PDB file of C-alpha atoms in Angstrom:
ATOM      1  CA  MET A 128      -7.259 -15.939 -22.836  1.00 43.00           C
ATOM      2  CA  SER A 129      -6.172 -12.415 -20.556  1.00 50.00           C
ATOM      3  CA  ILE A 130      -9.859 -11.845 -21.382  1.00 58.00           C
ATOM      4  CA  SER A 131     -11.721 -14.441 -19.728  1.00 65.00           C
ATOM      5  CA  LEU A 132      -9.394 -14.170 -16.627  1.00 66.00           C
ATOM      6  CA  LEU A 133     -10.688 -10.600 -16.869  1.00 83.00           C
ATOM      7  CA  SER A 134     -13.981 -10.856 -16.953  1.00 87.00           C
ATOM      8  CA  GLU A 135     -13.841 -13.472 -14.527  1.00 89.00           C
ATOM      9  CA  LEU A 136     -12.935 -10.879 -12.053  1.00 93.00           C
ATOM     10  CA  ASP A 137     -15.656  -8.860 -13.422  1.00 93.00           C
ATOM     11  CA  GLY A 138     -18.573  -7.639 -11.230  1.00 92.00           C
ATOM     12  CA  LYS A 139     -18.042 -10.603  -8.926  1.00 95.00           C
ATOM     13  CA  LEU A 140     -18.156 -10.226  -5.404  1.00 97.00           C
ATOM     14  CA  ILE A 141     -14.912 -12.284  -4.510  1.00 97.00           C
ATOM     15  CA  ASP A 142     -12.758 -12.331  -1.430  1.00 98.00           C
ATOM     16  CA  GLY A 143      -9.716 -10.274  -1.036  1.00 98.00           C
ATOM     17  CA  LEU A 144      -7.200 -13.056  -1.386  1.00 98.00           C
ATOM     18  CA  GLN A 145      -8.668 -14.386  -3.446  1.00 97.00           C
ATOM     19  CA  PHE A 146      -9.204 -11.856  -6.480  1.00 97.00           C
ATOM     20  CA  CYS A 147      -5.218 -11.272  -5.229  1.00 97.00           C
ATOM     21  CA  ALA A 148      -4.024 -14.807  -6.572  1.00 96.00           C
ATOM     22  CA  MET A 149      -6.330 -14.216  -9.176  1.00 94.00           C
ATOM     23  CA  THR A 150      -5.243 -11.050  -9.930  1.00 95.00           C
ATOM     24  CA  TYR A 151      -1.467 -11.746  -9.813  1.00 95.00           C
ATOM     25  CA  ALA A 152      -2.548 -15.194 -11.743  1.00 92.00           C
ATOM     26  CA  LEU A 153      -3.923 -12.921 -14.742  1.00 93.00           C
ATOM     27  CA  PHE A 154      -0.059 -10.772 -14.334  1.00 94.00           C
ATOM     28  CA  GLU A 155       1.899 -13.875 -14.463  1.00 94.00           C
ATOM     29  CA  GLN A 156      -0.078 -15.071 -17.254  1.00 91.00           C
ATOM     30  CA  ILE A 157       0.649 -11.854 -19.923  1.00 92.00           C
ATOM     31  CA  ARG A 158       4.424 -11.721 -18.199  1.00 93.00           C
ATOM     32  CA  SER A 159       5.009 -15.500 -19.227  1.00 93.00           C
ATOM     33  CA  THR A 160       4.552 -14.911 -22.820  1.00 92.00           C
ATOM     34  CA  ASP A 161       7.706 -13.637 -25.765  1.00 91.00           C
ATOM     35  CA  SER A 162       6.308 -10.409 -25.354  1.00 91.00           C
ATOM     36  CA  GLY A 163       5.294 -10.212 -22.581  1.00 91.00           C
ATOM     37  CA  PRO A 164       7.119  -7.910 -20.373  1.00 91.00           C
ATOM     38  CA  SER A 165       6.582  -5.087 -23.492  1.00 91.00           C
ATOM     39  CA  ARG A 166       2.473  -5.774 -22.837  1.00 91.00           C
ATOM     40  CA  LEU A 167       2.753  -4.716 -20.093  1.00 93.00           C
ATOM     41  CA  ARG A 168       5.373  -1.670 -19.749  1.00 88.00           C
ATOM     42  CA  MET A 169       4.001   0.220 -22.111  1.00 93.00           C
ATOM     43  CA  ARG A 170      -0.363  -1.091 -21.437  1.00 90.00           C
ATOM     44  CA  VAL A 171      -1.370  -2.242 -25.087  1.00 84.00           C
ATOM     45  CA  THR A 172      -4.448  -2.706 -24.820  1.00 89.00           C
ATOM     46  CA  GLU A 173      -7.129  -1.878 -21.937  1.00 89.00           C
ATOM     47  CA  VAL A 174      -5.937  -5.291 -20.351  1.00 91.00           C
ATOM     48  CA  GLU A 175      -3.226  -4.658 -19.347  1.00 93.00           C
ATOM     49  CA  LYS A 176      -3.844  -0.923 -18.461  1.00 93.00           C
ATOM     50  CA  LYS A 177      -6.875  -2.530 -16.122  1.00 94.00           C
ATOM     51  CA  LEU A 178      -4.326  -4.479 -14.899  1.00 95.00           C
ATOM     52  CA  ILE A 179      -1.669  -2.357 -14.223  1.00 95.00           C
ATOM     53  CA  GLU A 180      -3.903   1.198 -13.135  1.00 95.00           C
ATOM     54  CA  GLU A 181      -6.405  -0.306 -11.187  1.00 96.00           C
ATOM     55  CA  LEU A 182      -6.685  -4.055 -10.529  1.00 97.00           C
ATOM     56  CA  LEU A 183      -2.841  -4.053  -8.557  1.00 97.00           C
ATOM     57  CA  PRO A 184      -3.057  -1.280  -6.624  1.00 98.00           C
ATOM     58  CA  ILE A 185      -6.329  -2.518  -5.853  1.00 98.00           C
ATOM     59  CA  CYS A 186      -4.210  -5.816  -4.522  1.00 98.00           C
ATOM     60  CA  LYS A 187      -1.574  -3.508  -2.574  1.00 97.00           C
ATOM     61  CA  TYR A 188      -4.956  -2.507  -0.984  1.00 98.00           C
ATOM     62  CA  ILE A 189      -6.237  -5.466   0.262  1.00 98.00           C
ATOM     63  CA  GLN A 190      -2.821  -7.360   1.143  1.00 97.00           C
ATOM     64  CA  ALA A 191      -2.093  -4.067   3.915  1.00 97.00           C
ATOM     65  CA  LYS A 192      -5.432  -3.986   5.400  1.00 98.00           C
ATOM     66  CA  TYR A 193      -6.716  -7.850   5.095  1.00 98.00           C
ATOM     67  CA  ARG A 194      -6.014  -9.295   9.076  1.00 97.00           C
ATOM     68  CA  ALA A 195      -8.332 -11.554  11.138  1.00 97.00           C
ATOM     69  CA  GLY A 196     -11.164  -9.428  12.262  1.00 97.00           C
ATOM     70  CA  ARG A 197     -11.235  -7.543   8.938  1.00 98.00           C
ATOM     71  CA  PHE A 198     -12.265  -9.884   5.545  1.00 98.00           C
ATOM     72  CA  ILE A 199     -12.546  -7.895   2.794  1.00 98.00           C
ATOM     73  CA  SER A 200     -14.385  -9.280  -0.465  1.00 98.00           C
ATOM     74  CA  VAL A 201     -14.247  -7.030  -3.844  1.00 98.00           C
ATOM     75  CA  ARG A 202     -16.857  -7.101  -6.266  1.00 97.00           C
ATOM     76  CA  TRP A 203     -14.293  -4.772  -9.457  1.00 97.00           C
ATOM     77  CA  VAL A 204     -16.316  -3.468 -11.756  1.00 93.00           C
ATOM     78  CA  ASN A 205     -15.398  -2.833 -15.064  1.00 90.00           C
ATOM     79  CA  GLY A 206     -16.437   0.252 -16.367  1.00 82.00           C
ATOM     80  CA  SER A 207     -16.465   4.259 -16.221  1.00 82.00           C
ATOM     81  CA  GLN A 208     -18.612   4.121 -12.910  1.00 84.00           C
ATOM     82  CA  GLN A 209     -18.252   6.529  -9.592  1.00 87.00           C
ATOM     83  CA  PHE A 210     -15.763   3.742  -8.411  1.00 95.00           C
ATOM     84  CA  ASP A 211     -13.767   1.128  -8.990  1.00 96.00           C
ATOM     85  CA  ALA A 212     -14.276  -1.095  -7.022  1.00 97.00           C
ATOM     86  CA  GLU A 213     -17.242  -1.792  -4.444  1.00 97.00           C
ATOM     87  CA  VAL A 214     -16.145  -3.705  -1.028  1.00 98.00           C
ATOM     88  CA  VAL A 215     -17.341  -5.418   1.491  1.00 98.00           C
ATOM     89  CA  GLN A 216     -16.702  -6.278   4.641  1.00 98.00           C
ATOM     90  CA  ALA A 217     -17.072  -8.567   7.513  1.00 98.00           C
ATOM     91  CA  GLY A 218     -15.602  -9.410  10.783  1.00 98.00           C
ATOM     92  CA  PHE A 219     -15.005  -8.458  14.620  1.00 97.00           C
ATOM     93  CA  TYR A 220     -13.883  -4.469  13.589  1.00 97.00           C
ATOM     94  CA  VAL A 221     -17.056  -4.418  11.026  1.00 97.00           C
ATOM     95  CA  GLU A 222     -18.868  -5.795  14.090  1.00 97.00           C
ATOM     96  CA  ARG A 223     -17.583  -2.992  16.832  1.00 97.00           C
ATOM     97  CA  GLY A 224     -17.977  -0.753  14.073  1.00 95.00           C
ATOM     98  CA  CYS A 225     -14.377   0.385  13.184  1.00 96.00           C
ATOM     99  CA  PHE A 226     -15.079  -0.522   9.619  1.00 97.00           C
ATOM    100  CA  ALA A 227     -18.227  -0.217   7.370  1.00 97.00           C
ATOM    101  CA  ALA A 228     -19.915  -3.920   6.248  1.00 98.00           C
ATOM    102  CA  SER A 229     -20.023  -1.968   2.474  1.00 97.00           C
ATOM    103  CA  ALA A 230     -17.902   0.258   1.128  1.00 98.00           C
ATOM    104  CA  TYR A 231     -15.963   1.444  -1.875  1.00 98.00           C
ATOM    105  CA  LEU A 232     -12.737   1.455  -3.944  1.00 98.00           C
ATOM    106  CA  GLU A 233     -10.527   4.190  -5.974  1.00 98.00           C
ATOM    107  CA  ALA A 234      -7.477   4.001  -7.564  1.00 97.00           C
ATOM    108  CA  THR A 235      -5.041   6.047  -9.726  1.00 97.00           C
ATOM    109  CA  CYS A 236      -1.386   7.044 -10.514  1.00 96.00           C
ATOM    110  CA  VAL A 237       0.530   9.636 -10.388  1.00 97.00           C
ATOM    111  CA  MET A 238       3.754  10.179 -12.423  1.00 92.00           C
ATOM    112  CA  HIS A 239       6.785  11.781 -14.154  1.00 88.00           C
ATOM    113  CA  PRO A 240       4.687  13.307 -17.187  1.00 86.00           C
ATOM    114  CA  LYS A 241       7.705  12.087 -18.512  1.00 87.00           C
ATOM    115  CA  ASP A 242       7.306   8.384 -16.828  1.00 87.00           C
ATOM    116  CA  TYR A 243       5.970   7.312 -20.963  1.00 84.00           C
ATOM    117  CA  LEU A 244       9.210   8.356 -22.423  1.00 84.00           C
ATOM    118  CA  SER A 245      11.229   6.790 -19.646  1.00 87.00           C
ATOM    119  CA  ARG A 246       8.684   3.338 -20.440  1.00 86.00           C
ATOM    120  CA  GLU A 247       8.722   3.597 -24.183  1.00 84.00           C
ATOM    121  CA  LEU A 248      13.052   4.131 -23.753  1.00 82.00           C
ATOM    122  CA  LEU A 249      13.209   1.008 -21.196  1.00 82.00           C
ATOM    123  CA  ASP A 250      11.347  -1.060 -23.940  1.00 80.00           C
ATOM    124  CA  THR A 251      13.352  -1.057 -26.462  1.00 83.00           C
ATOM    125  CA  LYS A 252      16.243   0.195 -25.096  1.00 83.00           C
ATOM    126  CA  GLY A 253      16.150  -1.607 -22.344  1.00 82.00           C
ATOM    127  CA  GLY A 254      17.387   1.565 -19.728  1.00 81.00           C
ATOM    128  CA  ALA A 255      17.345   5.356 -19.609  1.00 82.00           C
ATOM    129  CA  PHE A 256      18.377   8.062 -17.471  1.00 83.00           C
ATOM    130  CA  GLY A 257      16.163   9.670 -14.648  1.00 79.00           C
ATOM    131  CA  LEU A 258      12.728  11.810 -15.963  1.00 82.00           C
ATOM    132  CA  ASP A 259      13.741  14.994 -15.722  1.00 83.00           C
ATOM    133  CA  GLY A 260      16.603  14.343 -18.784  1.00 80.00           C
ATOM    134  CA  ILE A 261      14.022  12.452 -20.971  1.00 87.00           C
ATOM    135  CA  ARG A 262      12.857  13.913 -24.017  1.00 87.00           C
ATOM    136  CA  ARG A 263      12.005  13.193 -27.818  1.00 87.00           C
ATOM    137  CA  LEU A 264      14.159  15.061 -30.681  1.00 86.00           C
ATOM    138  CA  LYS A 265      12.367  16.122 -33.551  1.00 89.00           C
ATOM    139  CA  ASN A 266      12.773  12.164 -35.271  1.00 88.00           C
ATOM    140  CA  GLY A 267      10.995  10.221 -32.738  1.00 83.00           C
ATOM    141  CA  GLU A 268      13.897   9.477 -31.146  1.00 85.00           C
ATOM    142  CA  ILE A 269      14.333   9.385 -26.560  1.00 86.00           C
ATOM    143  CA  GLU A 270      17.274  11.640 -25.896  1.00 83.00           C
ATOM    144  CA  SER A 271      18.063  10.287 -22.166  1.00 84.00           C
ATOM    145  CA  ASN A 272      20.381  12.886 -20.145  1.00 84.00           C
ATOM    146  CA  PRO A 273      21.590  12.573 -16.363  1.00 84.00           C
ATOM    147  CA  VAL A 274      20.148  14.494 -14.172  1.00 83.00           C
ATOM    148  CA  ILE A 275      21.716  16.780 -10.583  1.00 84.00           C
ATOM    149  CA  HIS A 276      18.939  16.557  -7.784  1.00 81.00           C
ATOM    150  CA  ARG A 277      19.767  19.087  -4.118  1.00 84.00           C
ATOM    151  CA  ASN A 278      18.320  19.704  -1.633  1.00 84.00           C
ATOM    152  CA  ARG A 279      15.810  17.072  -2.061  1.00 90.00           C
ATOM    153  CA  GLU A 280      14.218  18.992  -4.914  1.00 92.00           C
ATOM    154  CA  PHE A 281      12.647  15.653  -6.496  1.00 94.00           C
ATOM    155  CA  ILE A 282      10.616  15.423  -3.287  1.00 96.00           C
ATOM    156  CA  GLN A 283       9.536  19.296  -3.305  1.00 94.00           C
ATOM    157  CA  SER A 284       8.008  18.634  -7.529  1.00 94.00           C
ATOM    158  CA  TYR A 285       6.401  14.705  -7.665  1.00 96.00           C
ATOM    159  CA  SER A 286       4.451  15.400  -4.039  1.00 97.00           C
ATOM    160  CA  LYS A 287       2.695  18.965  -6.340  1.00 97.00           C
ATOM    161  CA  LEU A 288       1.865  15.839  -8.780  1.00 97.00           C
ATOM    162  CA  VAL A 289       0.191  14.009  -5.266  1.00 98.00           C
ATOM    163  CA  LEU A 290      -1.086  16.677  -4.432  1.00 98.00           C
ATOM    164  CA  LYS A 291      -2.503  17.558  -8.083  1.00 97.00           C
ATOM    165  CA  GLN A 292      -3.869  14.507  -8.223  1.00 97.00           C
ATOM    166  CA  ILE A 293      -5.796  14.626  -4.804  1.00 98.00           C
ATOM    167  CA  GLY A 294      -7.172  17.303  -4.960  1.00 97.00           C
ATOM    168  CA  LYS A 295      -8.372  16.329  -9.088  1.00 97.00           C
ATOM    169  CA  LYS A 296     -10.292  13.232  -6.887  1.00 97.00           C
ATOM    170  CA  ALA A 297     -11.452  15.554  -4.476  1.00 96.00           C
ATOM    171  CA  SER A 298     -13.236  17.273  -7.249  1.00 96.00           C
ATOM    172  CA  ILE A 299     -15.281  14.845  -7.976  1.00 95.00           C
ATOM    173  CA  ASN A 300     -18.905  12.857  -6.267  1.00 94.00           C
ATOM    174  CA  TYR A 301     -18.221   9.713  -4.636  1.00 96.00           C
ATOM    175  CA  PRO A 302     -20.495   7.456  -2.721  1.00 95.00           C
ATOM    176  CA  PRO A 303     -19.832   7.880   1.134  1.00 94.00           C
ATOM    177  CA  GLU A 304     -17.168   5.324   2.457  1.00 97.00           C
ATOM    178  CA  THR A 305     -14.729   5.391  -0.247  1.00 98.00           C
ATOM    179  CA  THR A 306     -11.036   4.829  -0.310  1.00 98.00           C
ATOM    180  CA  LEU A 307      -8.460   6.301  -2.386  1.00 98.00           C
ATOM    181  CA  ILE A 308      -5.656   4.544  -3.745  1.00 98.00           C
ATOM    182  CA  ILE A 309      -2.825   6.783  -5.071  1.00 98.00           C
ATOM    183  CA  GLN A 310      -0.320   4.502  -7.129  1.00 97.00           C
ATOM    184  CA  CYS A 311       2.512   6.306  -6.451  1.00 97.00           C
ATOM    185  CA  ALA A 312       5.216   6.093  -9.753  1.00 94.00           C
ATOM    186  CA  LEU A 313       8.313   7.926  -7.947  1.00 93.00           C
ATOM    187  CA  ASN A 314      10.227  10.142 -10.133  1.00 91.00           C
ATOM    188  CA  THR A 315      13.123   8.293  -9.030  1.00 90.00           C
ATOM    189  CA  LEU A 316      14.742   5.384  -6.201  1.00 90.00           C
ATOM    190  CA  TYR A 317      13.676   7.444  -2.776  1.00 94.00           C
ATOM    191  CA  THR A 318      15.854   6.246   1.303  1.00 95.00           C
ATOM    192  CA  PRO A 319      13.606   4.947   3.148  1.00 95.00           C
ATOM    193  CA  ASP A 320      14.064   8.288   4.540  1.00 96.00           C
ATOM    194  CA  GLU A 321      12.794  10.295   1.597  1.00 96.00           C
ATOM    195  CA  TRP A 322      10.415   8.551   1.306  1.00 97.00           C
ATOM    196  CA  GLU A 323       8.715   9.745   4.763  1.00 97.00           C
ATOM    197  CA  VAL A 324       9.686  13.162   3.334  1.00 97.00           C
ATOM    198  CA  LEU A 325       6.943  12.361   0.840  1.00 97.00           C
ATOM    199  CA  VAL A 326       4.620  11.666   2.885  1.00 97.00           C
ATOM    200  CA  ALA A 327       4.673  14.077   5.743  1.00 97.00           C
ATOM    201  CA  GLU A 328       4.870  16.783   3.012  1.00 97.00           C
ATOM    202  CA  VAL A 329       0.850  15.320   1.473  1.00 97.00           C
ATOM    203  CA  ARG A 330       0.186  15.009   4.868  1.00 97.00           C
ATOM    204  CA  ASN A 331       0.500  18.466   5.735  1.00 96.00           C
ATOM    205  CA  LEU A 332      -0.518  20.298   2.434  1.00 96.00           C
ATOM    206  CA  GLN A 333      -3.631  17.196   1.422  1.00 96.00           C
ATOM    207  CA  PRO A 334      -6.692  20.129  -0.257  1.00 95.00           C
ATOM    208  CA  GLU A 335      -9.518  19.103   1.670  1.00 95.00           C
ATOM    209  CA  HIS A 336     -11.397  16.067   0.545  1.00 96.00           C
ATOM    210  CA  GLN A 337     -14.535  13.169   1.586  1.00 95.00           C
ATOM    211  CA  PHE A 338     -12.515  10.333   0.813  1.00 97.00           C
ATOM    212  CA  ARG A 339     -12.343   7.517   4.245  1.00 96.00           C
ATOM    213  CA  GLU A 340      -8.899   6.881   3.636  1.00 97.00           C
ATOM    214  CA  ILE A 341      -6.099   7.572   1.040  1.00 98.00           C
ATOM    215  CA  PHE A 342      -3.709   4.713   0.994  1.00 98.00           C
ATOM    216  CA  ILE A 343      -0.130   5.143  -1.088  1.00 98.00           C
ATOM    217  CA  PHE A 344       2.348   3.425  -1.932  1.00 98.00           C
ATOM    218  CA  ASP A 345       5.091   3.232  -4.217  1.00 95.00           C
ATOM    219  CA  THR A 346       5.137   0.860  -7.161  1.00 90.00           C
ATOM    220  CA  VAL A 347       8.933  -0.692  -6.721  1.00 90.00           C
ATOM    221  CA  THR A 348      10.161  -0.358  -3.574  1.00 89.00           C
ATOM    222  CA  GLU A 349       6.301  -1.041  -2.058  1.00 88.00           C
ATOM    223  CA  TYR A 350       6.630   1.318   0.682  1.00 96.00           C
ATOM    224  CA  SER A 351       3.184   1.832   1.539  1.00 97.00           C
ATOM    225  CA  CYS A 352       0.667   4.319   4.351  1.00 96.00           C
ATOM    226  CA  SER A 353      -2.212   5.367   5.040  1.00 96.00           C
ATOM    227  CA  LEU A 354      -3.487   8.889   5.348  1.00 92.00           C
TER     228      LEU A 354
END
């Protein structure tokens, strides 16, 4: 049924709020099974991978931007084209030229290089320390040790990852009116002030790009902003 629901989303123009409802239904359908939490955590098939890395980020963007005067419909495409979804917009703000009637969305993830080890350890042992203290041993086991961060150095190290991904995406020739959605799997829990420091660093140092907008958000705290 999961594959069937994914197919229902593929290539069809759907009202943005309905698109979100269908995506969340797929998430809950998977989560409610015995192996569901593990499947979502480890992204074992294309369904979980597309759900976590494309569909949910698109939903986050839609719910942040959909409003009276800006009605957004979405056509998500499951393929290797130069965007993840096309959006068709209507309403007062579109009629006044504030937003394009047709635009595109590209979703990407930024995570610590050892994020996958943390997810695996969480899945098998139920917990882990910070990402900088994780490594795989020669016997295949994962070792996790606590690490102390000083002077917000964890923000600087993560901002470099975000900037690197923006630069990578900026080198690709996307269609006009493309918004880049960046899902941030942060390297630790951030306070609101720490999130603002991260946003400021990315905003001030971001490379030249052709995107209409860069929308970034954190998956845990749900901080978000547009650059």
